[in-house]
mmCIF file of C-alpha atoms in Angstrom:
data_model
loop_
_atom_site.group_PDB
_atom_site.id
_atom_site.type_symbol
_atom_site.label_atom_id
_atom_site.label_comp_id
_atom_site.label_asym_id
_atom_site.label_seq_id
_atom_site.Cartn_x
_atom_site.Cartn_y
_atom_site.Cartn_z
ATOM 1 C CA UNK A 1 26.333 15.307 3.170
ATOM 2 C CA UNK A 2 24.894 16.488 -0.089
ATOM 3 C CA UNK A 3 21.259 15.341 -0.068
ATOM 4 C CA UNK A 4 19.160 15.642 -3.187
ATOM 5 C CA UNK A 5 15.502 15.836 -2.097
ATOM 6 C CA UNK A 6 14.436 15.111 -5.663
ATOM 7 C CA UNK A 7 15.736 11.575 -5.314
ATOM 8 C CA UNK A 8 13.735 11.002 -2.117
ATOM 9 C CA UNK A 9 10.525 12.439 -3.537
ATOM 10 C CA UNK A 10 10.929 10.330 -6.682
ATOM 11 C CA UNK A 11 11.241 7.197 -4.560
ATOM 12 C CA UNK A 12 8.085 7.661 -2.489
ATOM 13 C CA UNK A 13 5.863 9.165 -5.203
ATOM 14 C CA UNK A 14 6.170 6.353 -7.757
ATOM 15 C CA UNK A 15 3.027 4.620 -6.409
ATOM 16 C CA UNK A 16 1.022 7.830 -6.696
ATOM 17 C CA UNK A 17 2.108 8.455 -10.264
ATOM 18 C CA UNK A 18 1.317 4.853 -11.214
ATOM 19 C CA UNK A 19 -2.122 4.832 -9.607
ATOM 20 C CA UNK A 20 -3.685 8.275 -9.228
ATOM 21 C CA UNK A 21 -2.264 9.426 -12.564
ATOM 22 C CA UNK A 22 -2.738 6.214 -14.541
ATOM 23 C CA UNK A 23 -3.767 6.774 -18.193
ATOM 24 C CA UNK A 24 -7.347 5.764 -17.438
ATOM 25 C CA UNK A 25 -7.621 8.719 -15.053
ATOM 26 C CA UNK A 26 -7.600 11.132 -17.979
ATOM 27 C CA UNK A 27 -10.226 9.426 -20.113
ATOM 28 C CA UNK A 28 -13.532 11.286 -20.581
ATOM 29 C CA UNK A 29 -16.013 10.373 -17.870
ATOM 30 C CA UNK A 30 -18.776 8.038 -19.010
ATOM 31 C CA UNK A 31 -22.340 8.334 -17.735
ATOM 32 C CA UNK A 32 -23.574 5.641 -15.332
ATOM 33 C CA UNK A 33 -25.750 4.163 -18.062
ATOM 34 C CA UNK A 34 -22.859 4.018 -20.546
ATOM 35 C CA UNK A 35 -20.657 2.382 -17.934
ATOM 36 C CA UNK A 36 -23.284 -0.209 -17.065
ATOM 37 C CA UNK A 37 -23.922 -1.059 -20.704
ATOM 38 C CA UNK A 38 -20.198 -1.510 -21.334
ATOM 39 C CA UNK A 39 -19.817 -3.689 -18.261
ATOM 40 C CA UNK A 40 -22.830 -5.806 -19.202
ATOM 41 C CA UNK A 41 -21.305 -6.552 -22.609
ATOM 42 C CA UNK A 42 -17.942 -7.526 -21.144
ATOM 43 C CA UNK A 43 -19.097 -9.332 -18.014
ATOM 44 C CA UNK A 44 -22.485 -10.922 -18.734
ATOM 45 C CA UNK A 45 -24.328 -12.157 -15.656
ATOM 46 C CA UNK A 46 -21.538 -12.506 -13.153
ATOM 47 C CA UNK A 47 -21.612 -12.756 -9.381
ATOM 48 C CA UNK A 48 -18.703 -12.969 -6.973
ATOM 49 C CA UNK A 49 -18.662 -15.847 -4.544
ATOM 50 C CA UNK A 50 -16.012 -17.435 -2.395
ATOM 51 C CA UNK A 51 -14.966 -21.053 -2.697
ATOM 52 C CA UNK A 52 -12.947 -22.813 -0.029
ATOM 53 C CA UNK A 53 -10.120 -25.038 -1.221
ATOM 54 C CA UNK A 54 -8.516 -27.997 0.530
ATOM 55 C CA UNK A 55 -6.181 -25.833 2.642
ATOM 56 C CA UNK A 56 -8.935 -23.632 4.052
ATOM 57 C CA UNK A 57 -8.275 -20.693 1.743
ATOM 58 C CA UNK A 58 -11.237 -18.899 0.204
ATOM 59 C CA UNK A 59 -10.843 -17.689 -3.333
ATOM 60 C CA UNK A 60 -13.209 -15.432 -5.296
ATOM 61 C CA UNK A 61 -14.816 -16.854 -8.397
ATOM 62 C CA UNK A 62 -17.551 -15.519 -10.634
ATOM 63 C CA UNK A 63 -20.757 -17.415 -11.316
ATOM 64 C CA UNK A 64 -24.419 -16.515 -11.677
ATOM 65 C CA UNK A 65 -25.810 -12.989 -11.743
ATOM 66 C CA UNK A 66 -24.905 -9.859 -9.781
ATOM 67 C CA UNK A 67 -25.770 -10.079 -6.091
ATOM 68 C CA UNK A 68 -26.666 -6.448 -5.723
ATOM 69 C CA UNK A 69 -27.921 -4.186 -8.514
ATOM 70 C CA UNK A 70 -26.865 -0.569 -8.742
ATOM 71 C CA UNK A 71 -29.814 1.795 -8.800
ATOM 72 C CA UNK A 72 -29.511 4.445 -11.494
ATOM 73 C CA UNK A 73 -32.419 6.860 -12.023
ATOM 74 C CA UNK A 74 -34.155 6.344 -15.326
ATOM 75 C CA UNK A 75 -32.668 2.911 -15.971
ATOM 76 C CA UNK A 76 -34.590 -0.351 -15.892
ATOM 77 C CA UNK A 77 -33.256 -2.862 -13.421
ATOM 78 C CA UNK A 78 -32.855 -5.448 -16.183
ATOM 79 C CA UNK A 79 -30.007 -3.388 -17.581
ATOM 80 C CA UNK A 80 -28.244 -3.677 -14.274
ATOM 81 C CA UNK A 81 -28.220 -7.447 -14.178
ATOM 82 C CA UNK A 82 -24.800 -8.826 -14.685
ATOM 83 C CA UNK A 83 -22.936 -5.801 -13.312
ATOM 84 C CA UNK A 84 -20.233 -6.610 -10.817
ATOM 85 C CA UNK A 85 -16.611 -5.778 -10.161
ATOM 86 C CA UNK A 86 -13.446 -7.802 -9.960
ATOM 87 C CA UNK A 87 -10.020 -7.047 -8.549
ATOM 88 C CA UNK A 88 -9.307 -5.284 -11.856
ATOM 89 C CA UNK A 89 -11.886 -2.577 -11.210
ATOM 90 C CA UNK A 90 -12.010 0.548 -9.049
ATOM 91 C CA UNK A 91 -13.530 0.056 -5.604
ATOM 92 C CA UNK A 92 -13.843 -3.718 -5.888
ATOM 93 C CA UNK A 93 -13.204 -4.101 -2.171
ATOM 94 C CA UNK A 94 -13.878 -0.725 -0.653
ATOM 95 C CA UNK A 95 -17.541 -0.911 -1.589
ATOM 96 C CA UNK A 96 -17.854 -4.476 -0.243
ATOM 97 C CA UNK A 97 -21.624 -4.537 -0.877
ATOM 98 C CA UNK A 98 -21.939 -5.184 -4.598
ATOM 99 C CA UNK A 99 -18.192 -4.781 -4.960
ATOM 100 C CA UNK A 100 -17.553 -8.265 -6.263
ATOM 101 C CA UNK A 101 -16.164 -9.636 -3.011
ATOM 102 C CA UNK A 102 -17.768 -10.948 0.149
ATOM 103 C CA UNK A 103 -16.312 -10.871 3.646
ATOM 104 C CA UNK A 104 -15.659 -14.430 4.798
ATOM 105 C CA UNK A 105 -16.873 -15.241 8.291
ATOM 106 C CA UNK A 106 -14.275 -16.067 10.919
ATOM 107 C CA UNK A 107 -10.512 -16.059 10.470
ATOM 108 C CA UNK A 108 -10.579 -17.604 7.014
ATOM 109 C CA UNK A 109 -7.852 -16.619 4.571
ATOM 110 C CA UNK A 110 -9.129 -14.896 1.439
ATOM 111 C CA UNK A 111 -6.949 -14.496 -1.656
ATOM 112 C CA UNK A 112 -8.502 -11.777 -3.814
ATOM 113 C CA UNK A 113 -6.088 -11.528 -6.733
ATOM 114 C CA UNK A 114 -6.303 -14.126 -9.471
ATOM 115 C CA UNK A 115 -3.129 -16.192 -9.606
ATOM 116 C CA UNK A 116 -2.099 -15.218 -6.081
ATOM 117 C CA UNK A 117 -1.449 -17.921 -3.500
ATOM 118 C CA UNK A 118 -0.444 -18.324 0.124
ATOM 119 C CA UNK A 119 2.196 -20.852 -0.899
ATOM 120 C CA UNK A 120 5.788 -19.602 -0.950
ATOM 121 C CA UNK A 121 7.491 -20.356 -4.269
ATOM 122 C CA UNK A 122 11.140 -20.732 -5.186
ATOM 123 C CA UNK A 123 10.782 -17.697 -7.448
ATOM 124 C CA UNK A 124 9.643 -15.541 -4.527
ATOM 125 C CA UNK A 125 12.529 -16.809 -2.400
ATOM 126 C CA UNK A 126 14.962 -16.000 -5.208
ATOM 127 C CA UNK A 127 13.603 -12.482 -5.745
ATOM 128 C CA UNK A 128 13.607 -11.596 -2.048
ATOM 129 C CA UNK A 129 17.042 -13.126 -1.409
ATOM 130 C CA UNK A 130 18.619 -11.353 -4.373
ATOM 131 C CA UNK A 131 16.990 -8.055 -3.426
ATOM 132 C CA UNK A 132 18.191 -8.059 0.173
ATOM 133 C CA UNK A 133 21.648 -9.225 -0.923
ATOM 134 C CA UNK A 134 21.775 -6.293 -3.332
ATOM 135 C CA UNK A 135 20.683 -3.821 -0.665
ATOM 136 C CA UNK A 136 23.290 -5.205 1.737
ATOM 137 C CA UNK A 137 25.978 -4.792 -0.938
ATOM 138 C CA UNK A 138 25.059 -1.161 -1.611
ATOM 139 C CA UNK A 139 24.907 -0.382 2.133
ATOM 140 C CA UNK A 140 28.224 -2.118 2.901
ATOM 141 C CA UNK A 141 29.928 -0.452 -0.052
ATOM 142 C CA UNK A 142 28.598 2.942 1.038
ATOM 143 C CA UNK A 143 29.933 2.420 4.572
ATOM 144 C CA UNK A 144 33.322 1.403 3.172
ATOM 145 C CA UNK A 145 33.425 4.533 0.998
ATOM 146 C CA UNK A 146 32.337 6.626 3.974
ATOM 147 C CA UNK A 147 35.216 5.409 6.172
ATOM 148 C CA UNK A 148 37.682 5.859 3.333
ATOM 149 C CA UNK A 149 36.867 9.558 3.580
ATOM 150 C CA UNK A 150 37.376 9.786 7.351
ATOM 151 C CA UNK A 151 40.362 12.164 7.350
ATOM 152 C CA UNK A 152 41.368 10.624 10.669
ATOM 153 C CA UNK A 153 37.944 11.071 12.285
ATOM 154 C CA UNK A 154 36.464 7.565 12.171
ATOM 155 C CA UNK A 155 34.325 8.101 15.291
ATOM 156 C CA UNK A 156 32.492 11.028 13.708
ATOM 157 C CA UNK A 157 31.855 9.013 10.555
ATOM 158 C CA UNK A 158 30.511 6.115 12.642
ATOM 159 C CA UNK A 159 28.083 8.440 14.412
ATOM 160 C CA UNK A 160 27.042 9.924 11.066
ATOM 161 C CA UNK A 161 26.425 6.448 9.630
ATOM 162 C CA UNK A 162 24.327 5.453 12.652
ATOM 163 C CA UNK A 163 22.384 8.689 12.425
ATOM 164 C CA UNK A 164 21.736 8.025 8.741
ATOM 165 C CA UNK A 165 20.316 4.583 9.525
ATOM 166 C CA UNK A 166 18.039 5.977 12.253
ATOM 167 C CA UNK A 167 16.855 8.800 9.979
ATOM 168 C CA UNK A 168 16.180 6.247 7.254
ATOM 169 C CA UNK A 169 14.073 4.177 9.660
ATOM 170 C CA UNK A 170 11.975 7.199 10.637
ATOM 171 C CA UNK A 171 11.491 8.432 7.076
ATOM 172 C CA UNK A 172 10.750 4.868 5.943
ATOM 173 C CA UNK A 173 7.733 5.015 8.259
ATOM 174 C CA UNK A 174 6.629 8.194 6.482
ATOM 175 C CA UNK A 175 7.331 6.537 3.117
ATOM 176 C CA UNK A 176 5.292 3.470 4.063
ATOM 177 C CA UNK A 177 2.400 5.770 4.922
ATOM 178 C CA UNK A 178 2.515 7.553 1.575
ATOM 179 C CA UNK A 179 2.810 4.227 -0.251
ATOM 180 C CA UNK A 180 -0.019 2.636 1.756
ATOM 181 C CA UNK A 181 -2.276 5.657 1.263
ATOM 182 C CA UNK A 182 -1.619 5.698 -2.486
ATOM 183 C CA UNK A 183 -2.348 2.018 -3.138
ATOM 184 C CA UNK A 184 -5.343 1.975 -0.773
ATOM 185 C CA UNK A 185 -7.021 4.917 -2.454
ATOM 186 C CA UNK A 186 -6.037 4.958 -6.121
ATOM 187 C CA UNK A 187 -5.778 2.537 -9.001
ATOM 188 C CA UNK A 188 -6.852 -1.065 -9.389
ATOM 189 C CA UNK A 189 -5.616 -4.382 -10.733
ATOM 190 C CA UNK A 190 -5.220 -2.882 -14.216
ATOM 191 C CA UNK A 191 -2.828 -0.127 -13.115
ATOM 192 C CA UNK A 192 0.531 -0.502 -14.930
ATOM 193 C CA UNK A 193 3.389 -1.993 -12.869
ATOM 194 C CA UNK A 194 1.612 -1.532 -9.529
ATOM 195 C CA UNK A 195 -1.667 -3.317 -10.336
ATOM 196 C CA UNK A 196 -1.117 -6.520 -8.363
ATOM 197 C CA UNK A 197 0.197 -4.592 -5.351
ATOM 198 C CA UNK A 198 -2.778 -2.213 -5.390
ATOM 199 C CA UNK A 199 -5.274 -5.064 -5.622
ATOM 200 C CA UNK A 200 -3.538 -6.937 -2.796
ATOM 201 C CA UNK A 201 -3.486 -3.911 -0.464
ATOM 202 C CA UNK A 202 -7.112 -3.014 -1.172
ATOM 203 C CA UNK A 203 -8.179 -6.642 -0.899
ATOM 204 C CA UNK A 204 -6.496 -6.809 2.497
ATOM 205 C CA UNK A 205 -9.427 -4.859 3.955
ATOM 206 C CA UNK A 206 -11.893 -7.650 3.224
ATOM 207 C CA UNK A 207 -9.968 -10.255 5.265
ATOM 208 C CA UNK A 208 -7.071 -8.595 7.141
ATOM 209 C CA UNK A 209 -5.976 -11.819 8.848
ATOM 210 C CA UNK A 210 -5.061 -13.409 5.492
ATOM 211 C CA UNK A 211 -1.645 -11.780 5.728
ATOM 212 C CA UNK A 212 -0.867 -13.890 8.814
ATOM 213 C CA UNK A 213 -1.044 -17.053 6.707
ATOM 214 C CA UNK A 214 1.778 -15.904 4.438
ATOM 215 C CA UNK A 215 5.425 -16.894 4.776
ATOM 216 C CA UNK A 216 8.061 -14.160 4.788
ATOM 217 C CA UNK A 217 9.010 -14.269 1.089
ATOM 218 C CA UNK A 218 5.415 -14.753 -0.036
ATOM 219 C CA UNK A 219 4.452 -11.720 2.011
ATOM 220 C CA UNK A 220 7.122 -9.217 0.968
ATOM 221 C CA UNK A 221 8.192 -10.152 -2.555
ATOM 222 C CA UNK A 222 5.773 -7.786 -4.344
ATOM 223 C CA UNK A 223 7.444 -4.803 -2.678
ATOM 224 C CA UNK A 224 10.736 -5.826 -4.284
ATOM 225 C CA UNK A 225 9.277 -4.335 -7.476
ATOM 226 C CA UNK A 226 9.189 -0.647 -6.469
ATOM 227 C CA UNK A 227 11.936 -0.857 -3.817
ATOM 228 C CA UNK A 228 14.279 -3.382 -5.417
ATOM 229 C CA UNK A 229 17.793 -3.352 -6.827
ATOM 230 C CA UNK A 230 17.038 -1.179 -9.899
ATOM 231 C CA UNK A 231 15.726 1.602 -7.652
ATOM 232 C CA UNK A 232 18.723 1.711 -5.318
ATOM 233 C CA UNK A 233 21.130 1.271 -8.244
ATOM 234 C CA UNK A 234 19.718 4.353 -9.973
ATOM 235 C CA UNK A 235 19.836 6.375 -6.756
ATOM 236 C CA UNK A 236 23.421 5.286 -6.068
ATOM 237 C CA UNK A 237 24.455 6.241 -9.595
ATOM 238 C CA UNK A 238 22.813 9.660 -9.333
ATOM 239 C CA UNK A 239 24.380 10.300 -5.917
ATOM 240 C CA UNK A 240 27.854 9.311 -7.083
ATOM 241 C CA UNK A 241 30.732 7.826 -5.049
ATOM 242 C CA UNK A 242 31.386 11.178 -3.370
ATOM 243 C CA UNK A 243 28.023 10.885 -1.517
ATOM 244 C CA UNK A 244 28.056 7.440 0.113
ATOM 245 C CA UNK A 245 25.639 8.505 2.850
ATOM 246 C CA UNK A 246 22.920 9.080 0.248
ATOM 247 C CA UNK A 247 23.372 5.522 -0.996
ATOM 248 C CA UNK A 248 23.425 4.212 2.590
ATOM 249 C CA UNK A 249 20.244 6.109 3.446
ATOM 250 C CA UNK A 250 18.277 4.743 0.506
ATOM 251 C CA UNK A 251 19.660 1.205 0.748
ATOM 252 C CA UNK A 252 18.311 1.045 4.307
ATOM 253 C CA UNK A 253 15.155 2.953 3.333
ATOM 254 C CA UNK A 254 14.248 0.536 0.523
ATOM 255 C CA UNK A 255 15.044 -2.528 2.637
ATOM 256 C CA UNK A 256 12.774 -1.265 5.416
ATOM 257 C CA UNK A 257 9.982 -0.496 2.953
ATOM 258 C CA UNK A 258 10.109 -4.114 1.816
ATOM 259 C CA UNK A 259 10.221 -5.294 5.442
ATOM 260 C CA UNK A 260 7.239 -3.071 6.291
ATOM 261 C CA UNK A 261 4.859 -5.707 4.993
ATOM 262 C CA UNK A 262 6.259 -8.220 7.481
ATOM 263 C CA UNK A 263 6.037 -5.669 10.304
ATOM 264 C CA UNK A 264 2.487 -5.116 9.123
ATOM 265 C CA UNK A 265 1.822 -8.856 9.369
ATOM 266 C CA UNK A 266 3.038 -8.938 12.969
ATOM 267 C CA UNK A 267 0.497 -6.237 13.879
ATOM 268 C CA UNK A 268 -2.284 -8.603 12.766
ATOM 269 C CA UNK A 269 -0.996 -11.514 14.852
ATOM 270 C CA UNK A 270 -1.775 -12.127 18.508
ATOM 271 C CA UNK A 271 0.812 -11.862 21.286
ATOM 272 C CA UNK A 272 0.958 -15.651 21.489
ATOM 273 C CA UNK A 273 1.505 -16.001 17.727
ATOM 274 C CA UNK A 274 4.601 -13.796 17.576
ATOM 275 C CA UNK A 275 8.030 -14.335 19.191
ATOM 276 C CA UNK A 276 8.870 -12.489 22.408
ATOM 277 C CA UNK A 277 11.357 -10.224 20.622
ATOM 278 C CA UNK A 278 8.652 -9.114 18.176
ATOM 279 C CA UNK A 279 6.340 -8.180 21.034
ATOM 280 C CA UNK A 280 9.217 -6.265 22.630
ATOM 281 C CA UNK A 281 9.850 -4.299 19.426
ATOM 282 C CA UNK A 282 6.162 -3.379 19.296
ATOM 283 C CA UNK A 283 6.087 -2.393 22.962
ATOM 284 C CA UNK A 284 9.098 -0.127 22.412
ATOM 285 C CA UNK A 285 7.459 1.499 19.400
ATOM 286 C CA UNK A 286 10.199 0.342 17.039
ATOM 287 C CA UNK A 287 7.686 -1.562 14.913
ATOM 288 C CA UNK A 288 3.980 -0.893 14.385
ATOM 289 C CA UNK A 289 1.881 -2.255 17.252
ATOM 290 C CA UNK A 290 -1.471 -4.016 17.127
ATOM 291 C CA UNK A 291 -3.789 -1.389 18.606
ATOM 292 C CA UNK A 292 -2.496 1.600 16.577
ATOM 293 C CA UNK A 293 -2.776 -0.314 13.308
ATOM 294 C CA UNK A 294 -6.233 -1.634 14.181
ATOM 295 C CA UNK A 295 -7.450 1.969 13.959
ATOM 296 C CA UNK A 296 -6.619 1.947 10.251
ATOM 297 C CA UNK A 297 -9.036 -0.915 9.665
ATOM 298 C CA UNK A 298 -12.069 1.193 10.520
ATOM 299 C CA UNK A 299 -14.000 2.442 7.483
ATOM 300 C CA UNK A 300 -13.393 4.660 5.562
ATOM 301 C CA UNK A 301 -9.730 3.676 6.092
ATOM 302 C CA UNK A 302 -8.690 7.321 6.046
ATOM 303 C CA UNK A 303 -5.747 7.373 8.459
ATOM 304 C CA UNK A 304 -3.017 5.515 10.345
ATOM 305 C CA UNK A 305 -1.369 4.488 7.070
ATOM 306 C CA UNK A 306 2.232 4.205 8.325
ATOM 307 C CA UNK A 307 3.188 0.584 9.006
ATOM 308 C CA UNK A 308 6.895 0.575 9.908
ATOM 309 C CA UNK A 309 6.792 2.030 13.408
ATOM 310 C CA UNK A 310 3.707 4.242 13.187
ATOM 311 C CA UNK A 311 5.675 7.137 14.639
ATOM 312 C CA UNK A 312 4.525 9.454 11.840
ATOM 313 C CA UNK A 313 0.812 8.580 11.988
ATOM 314 C CA UNK A 314 -0.339 11.123 14.548
ATOM 315 C CA UNK A 315 1.449 14.039 12.912
ATOM 316 C CA UNK A 316 0.224 13.132 9.423
ATOM 317 C CA UNK A 317 -3.389 12.616 10.506
ATOM 318 C CA UNK A 318 -3.595 15.711 12.698
ATOM 319 C CA UNK A 319 -2.061 17.880 9.987
ATOM 320 C CA UNK A 320 -4.463 16.558 7.348
ATOM 321 C CA UNK A 321 -1.557 15.723 5.026
ATOM 322 C CA UNK A 322 -3.366 12.935 3.158
ATOM 323 C CA UNK A 323 -6.598 14.922 2.776
ATOM 324 C CA UNK A 324 -4.550 17.778 1.324
ATOM 325 C CA UNK A 325 -2.923 15.338 -1.116
ATOM 326 C CA UNK A 326 -6.327 13.944 -2.117
ATOM 327 C CA UNK A 327 -7.656 17.437 -2.698
ATOM 328 C CA UNK A 328 -4.701 18.333 -4.933
ATOM 329 C CA UNK A 329 -5.035 15.131 -6.972
ATOM 330 C CA UNK A 330 -8.752 15.807 -7.400
ATOM 331 C CA UNK A 331 -8.023 19.315 -8.630
ATOM 332 C CA UNK A 332 -5.546 17.956 -11.200
ATOM 333 C CA UNK A 333 -7.527 15.092 -12.723
ATOM 334 C CA UNK A 334 -10.878 14.779 -10.928
ATOM 335 C CA UNK A 335 -10.059 11.382 -9.413
ATOM 336 C CA UNK A 336 -11.591 10.805 -5.984
ATOM 337 C CA UNK A 337 -9.927 8.712 -3.294
ATOM 338 C CA UNK A 338 -11.576 5.509 -2.135
ATOM 339 C CA UNK A 339 -11.938 7.058 1.325
ATOM 340 C CA UNK A 340 -14.092 9.789 -0.218
ATOM 341 C CA UNK A 341 -16.259 7.199 -1.940
ATOM 342 C CA UNK A 342 -16.903 5.502 1.389
ATOM 343 C CA UNK A 343 -17.550 8.685 3.341
ATOM 344 C CA UNK A 344 -19.327 11.529 1.485
ATOM 345 C CA UNK A 345 -18.972 13.725 4.568
ATOM 346 C CA UNK A 346 -15.186 13.290 4.471
ATOM 347 C CA UNK A 347 -15.262 14.278 0.800
ATOM 348 C CA UNK A 348 -17.208 17.463 1.492
ATOM 349 C CA UNK A 349 -14.963 18.464 4.391
ATOM 350 C CA UNK A 350 -11.860 17.910 2.289
ATOM 351 C CA UNK A 351 -13.209 19.972 -0.599
ATOM 352 C CA UNK A 352 -13.910 22.750 1.899
ATOM 353 C CA UNK A 353 -10.304 22.635 3.061
ATOM 354 C CA UNK A 354 -10.997 20.896 6.384
ATOM 355 C CA UNK A 355 -8.132 18.430 6.178
ATOM 356 C CA UNK A 356 -7.510 17.618 9.834
ATOM 357 C CA UNK A 357 -8.548 14.082 10.778
ATOM 358 C CA UNK A 358 -10.444 13.750 14.037
ATOM 359 C CA UNK A 359 -8.528 11.214 16.129
#
C-alpha cells in the first residue's frame, strides 16, 4: 500500500495550526497595563456568575464587577475593576479563579459557550447522520475497490483490510490525543474555525459531568467539522483509486475521531449509567476507561489526552511528546500552553528540556 504520511500529518495537525498558530499569536505582546486598559474599555464592570435554568443547567452570564482583581505592580486597583474573561479569551477556564467561570457545586451541568445547549437539534442529527453516511460510503467503496484488485487472493486482501481498520483504531487514539492536547492548551473561542470546539473542550474542565447530559448527536456534531466529509473526500482524491486502503484507513480514522467524544462521555459515566457492553469494552481496553481518563482531570491537565482507547497515553506521557511539542511551539511564536500557565514548575522543566511526565 502506498501511504503518504503527509496526508496523515495534515489531518491531525489542523487543530494545532488553527489554535497555536492563530493570527493573534503573532501580534506584538501588550504590557499588562495596556491589556487591562483595553479590556476595561471593552468589558466595563463585568463579573461571571452562573444562573440555573428550568432544566437544571447552569449557564454563565455577566453582571456586576469582576470577582477577583489581577494584581499588577504599579497599577492602582481601580484600574483593575471590570476585568474578567469570557469563553472568547485565553485561559477563561484554566485559571478558574478570576477566569470568568465558577465551578458549580455537585453534578450540575454547566454550558460555558454562548449559544450552546444540551438539547439535541434536528440540525445536529442531520449533520451527524450525513457525516457517518459519507464515511460509510467512502469505506465501502474503498473495500469494493480493494477486492477488485485481488488477483485471485481475496483472503489476503481481507486480512489487509482488517489490519487497516485495527491500525486506524490505534492511530485514532494517538490522533485524539494530539487533538485533545491542542484544543486544551491553545486558542480560545475567537480562534477561526475551531473556536467553539476549543471553548467547549476547555470549558469541560470546569464541570466534566456536563458531557453526560448530552445526547449522541449533540455530543459529537462539532467534531464533524474537522473530521467530516470534506476532509475524507480530499484525502480520497489525493490518494486516488489505485490506493483504496488509504481511503479506508482515513474513513475509519475520521469516524473514530468523531466517535471519540462519545467514548469520552462513557468514561465520565458510572458503571450503572452505561450499558453492559460499554463496560465490557472499557474493561477490555478497547475504549477509554474511567480511572485512566480521571487522571487527565488533575490540574494542570498535562497528560492522558488520548480518549479513544487510551492505549497511547503511557508512551506519549513517558516520552514527553507533548512537552516537546509545547517547547517547539514556544520557540516558534512565544505562545505558552495552558498547562504551563497553571504549573510554572512544569514550564521551567520543559524549557530545560525535561519533557518526561512523572506518572
